Coordinates of C-alpha atoms in Angstrom, one line a residue:
X1496 CA 0.0 0.0 0.0
X1497 CA 1.4 3.4 -0.9
X1498 CA 1.8 6.2 1.6
X1499 CA -1.0 8.2 0.1
X1500 CA -3.4 5.2 0.2
X1501 CA -2.5 4.6 3.8
X1502 CA -3.2 8.3 4.6
X1503 CA -6.5 8.3 2.7
X1504 CA -7.6 5.3 4.8
X1505 CA -6.4 6.8 8.1
X1506 CA -7.9 10.2 7.5
X1507 CA -11.2 9.0 5.9
X1508 CA -10.2 11.1 2.8
X1509 CA -10.2 14.5 4.6
X1510 CA -7.6 16.9 5.8
X1511 CA -6.3 15.7 9.1
X1512 CA -6.1 19.2 10.4
X1513 CA -9.2 21.1 9.2
X1514 CA -11.4 18.2 7.8
X1515 CA -11.5 19.8 4.3
X1516 CA -12.3 17.3 1.6
X1517 CA -10.8 18.9 -1.5
X1518 CA -7.3 19.5 -2.9
X1519 CA -5.7 17.0 -0.5
X1520 CA -2.1 15.8 -0.7
X1521 CA 0.6 14.2 1.4
X1522 CA 2.7 16.5 3.7
X1523 CA 5.9 15.0 5.1
X1524 CA 6.4 16.4 8.6
X1525 CA 10.1 17.4 8.9
X1526 CA 12.6 16.2 9.6
X1527 CA 12.0 13.1 7.6
X1528 CA 14.9 10.6 7.0
X1529 CA 12.7 7.9 5.5
X1530 CA 9.4 8.3 3.8
X1531 CA 6.7 6.5 5.8
X1532 CA 3.0 7.2 6.5
X1533 CA 3.7 7.6 10.2
X1534 CA 5.9 10.7 9.3
X1535 CA 3.2 12.2 7.1
X1536 CA -0.2 13.8 7.3
X1537 CA -3.0 14.1 4.7
X1538 CA -3.7 17.8 4.3
X1539 CA -5.6 20.3 2.2
X1540 CA -3.8 22.9 0.1
X1541 CA -4.8 25.8 2.4
X1542 CA -3.2 24.1 5.5
X1543 CA -0.1 23.0 3.5
X1544 CA 0.6 26.4 2.1
X1545 CA 0.4 28.0 5.6
X1546 CA 2.4 25.3 7.2
X1547 CA 5.2 25.7 4.7
X1548 CA 4.8 29.6 5.0
X1549 CA 4.2 30.0 1.2
X1550 CA 1.1 32.0 2.0
X1551 CA 0.1 34.3 4.8
X1552 CA -0.9 32.8 8.1
X1553 CA -4.7 33.2 8.6
X1554 CA -5.3 32.7 12.3
X1555 CA -9.1 32.1 11.9
X1556 CA -8.4 29.0 9.7
X1557 CA -6.4 27.4 12.5
X1558 CA -9.3 27.3 15.0
X1559 CA -9.6 23.7 13.7
X1560 CA -6.5 22.9 15.8
X1561 CA -8.8 22.9 18.9
X1562 CA -10.0 19.5 17.6
X1563 CA -7.1 18.1 15.6
X1564 CA -4.6 18.6 18.4
X1565 CA -6.3 15.7 20.2
X1566 CA -5.6 13.3 17.3
X1567 CA -4.0 10.0 18.2
X1568 CA -1.6 10.3 15.2
X1569 CA 1.8 11.7 16.3
X1570 CA 2.4 13.5 13.0
X1571 CA -0.8 15.4 13.3
X1572 CA 0.0 16.3 16.9
X1573 CA 3.5 17.6 15.8
X1574 CA 2.0 19.9 13.2
X1575 CA -0.7 21.1 15.5
X1576 CA 1.9 21.9 18.2
X1577 CA 4.1 23.7 15.7
X1578 CA 1.3 25.8 14.3
X1579 CA 0.0 26.7 17.8
X1580 CA 3.5 27.9 18.6
X1581 CA 3.5 30.1 15.5
X1582 CA 0.1 31.5 16.4
X1583 CA 0.5 31.8 20.2
X1584 CA 2.2 35.2 20.3
X1585 CA -0.8 37.0 18.7
X1586 CA -3.7 34.8 19.6
X1587 CA -4.8 34.0 23.1
X1588 CA -6.9 31.0 22.0
X1589 CA -3.7 29.5 20.5
X1590 CA -1.8 30.0 23.7
X1591 CA -4.6 28.4 25.7
X1592 CA -4.6 25.4 23.3
X1593 CA -0.9 25.1 23.6
X1594 CA -1.2 25.1 27.4
X1595 CA -3.7 22.2 27.1
X1596 CA -2.0 20.0 24.5
X1597 CA -0.3 16.9 25.7
X1598 CA 2.4 15.1 23.7
X1599 CA 4.4 12.0 24.6
X1600 CA 8.1 12.8 25.2
X1601 CA 9.3 11.5 21.9
X1602 CA 6.5 13.3 20.0
X1603 CA 7.3 16.5 21.9
X1604 CA 11.0 16.2 21.0
X1605 CA 10.0 15.7 17.3
X1606 CA 7.7 18.7 17.5
X1607 CA 10.4 20.9 18.9
X1608 CA 13.0 19.7 16.5
X1609 CA 14.1 22.7 14.4
X1610 CA 15.2 22.2 10.8
X1611 CA 18.9 22.3 10.4
X1612 CA 19.1 25.8 8.9
X1613 CA 21.7 28.5 9.1
X1614 CA 19.1 31.0 10.1
X1615 CA 17.7 28.7 12.8
X1616 CA 16.5 30.4 16.0
X1617 CA 19.1 29.9 18.7
X1618 CA 18.3 30.1 22.4
X1619 CA 21.3 31.1 24.4
X1620 CA 21.6 31.0 28.2
X1621 CA 23.2 33.8 30.3
X1622 CA 26.7 32.4 29.5
X1623 CA 26.0 32.2 25.7
X1624 CA 25.6 28.4 25.7
X1625 CA 23.0 27.2 23.2
X1626 CA 20.0 25.6 24.8
X1627 CA 18.1 22.6 23.3
X1628 CA 14.6 21.3 24.0
X1629 CA 14.7 18.9 26.9
X1630 CA 17.7 20.5 28.6
X1631 CA 17.9 21.1 32.3
X1632 CA 18.7 24.7 33.3
X1633 CA 19.2 26.5 36.6
X1634 CA 17.7 29.9 37.5
X1635 CA 20.4 32.5 38.3
X1636 CA 17.9 35.0 39.9
X1637 CA 14.7 34.9 41.9
X1638 CA 11.9 35.4 39.5
X1639 CA 8.3 36.6 40.3
X1640 CA 5.9 34.7 38.1
X1641 CA 3.3 37.0 36.5
X1642 CA -0.3 36.2 37.3
X1643 CA 0.7 34.1 40.3
X1644 CA 2.0 34.5 43.8
X1645 CA 4.8 32.1 43.0
X1646 CA 8.4 33.2 43.2
X1647 CA 10.8 30.9 41.3
X1648 CA 13.9 30.9 43.6
X1649 CA 17.5 31.2 42.4
X1650 CA 19.1 27.8 42.0
X1651 CA 15.9 26.1 41.0
X1652 CA 16.5 23.4 38.4
X1653 CA 14.1 23.5 35.5
X1654 CA 14.0 20.2 33.7
X1655 CA 12.9 19.3 30.2
X1656 CA 12.6 22.8 28.9
X1657 CA 10.7 23.7 25.8
X1658 CA 11.9 26.2 23.2
X1659 CA 9.6 28.9 21.8
X1660 CA 9.7 30.9 18.6
X1661 CA 11.2 33.8 20.5
X1662 CA 15.0 33.2 21.1
X1663 CA 14.8 35.1 24.4
X1664 CA 12.1 32.8 25.9
X1665 CA 12.0 29.2 27.1
X1666 CA 9.2 27.3 28.7
X1667 CA 9.5 25.1 31.8
X1668 CA 7.8 23.8 34.9
X1669 CA 8.4 25.4 38.3
X1670 CA 6.5 24.0 41.3
X1671 CA 4.2 22.2 38.8
X1672 CA 3.3 25.4 36.9
X1673 CA 4.3 25.9 33.3
X1674 CA 5.9 29.3 32.9
X1675 CA 7.8 31.3 30.3
X1676 CA 11.4 32.2 31.4
X1677 CA 13.8 34.7 29.9
X1678 CA 16.9 33.0 28.8
X1679 CA 19.1 35.7 30.3
X1680 CA 18.0 34.4 33.8
X1681 CA 19.1 30.8 33.3
X1682 CA 22.3 28.8 32.9
X1683 CA 22.8 25.3 31.5

């Protein structure tokens, strides 16, 4: 069975992101080392163009992620996570969805994998060391968490960090609460 046939069967012949039924094609979710249906999604032309940034990002189109982010297919989860990250800065609903999404560790690592590009976003700690998704960092300053009475104390280890589209921000859990931390206040 070809990859496309497997995806048509899995998706019930509709876009796995927005459920559109026309102009469907296979999208390989990068990075792909070997073509396989587990590393691809079946998507419409509108979604594909916006994922690949060949057309403008239309936030209202992506409200469909509120449903598709709960897919049992890791490739769909990865694309939903990446698109929510792109939308989160300007759209409160996307940040809310991003806060709710749950990915297994290997799927999260795949979702956070940046393409090997020269203009790749680099997250640097206070010492200029590049941070990677999943790293453990230590706070170098007491930080008041906005919207909470929590104070993240200096010396607190933040494990399994997540990277954001902003090179000055990382995400991590402190006292069970997921927060955004400025990279200038952490060291690897």
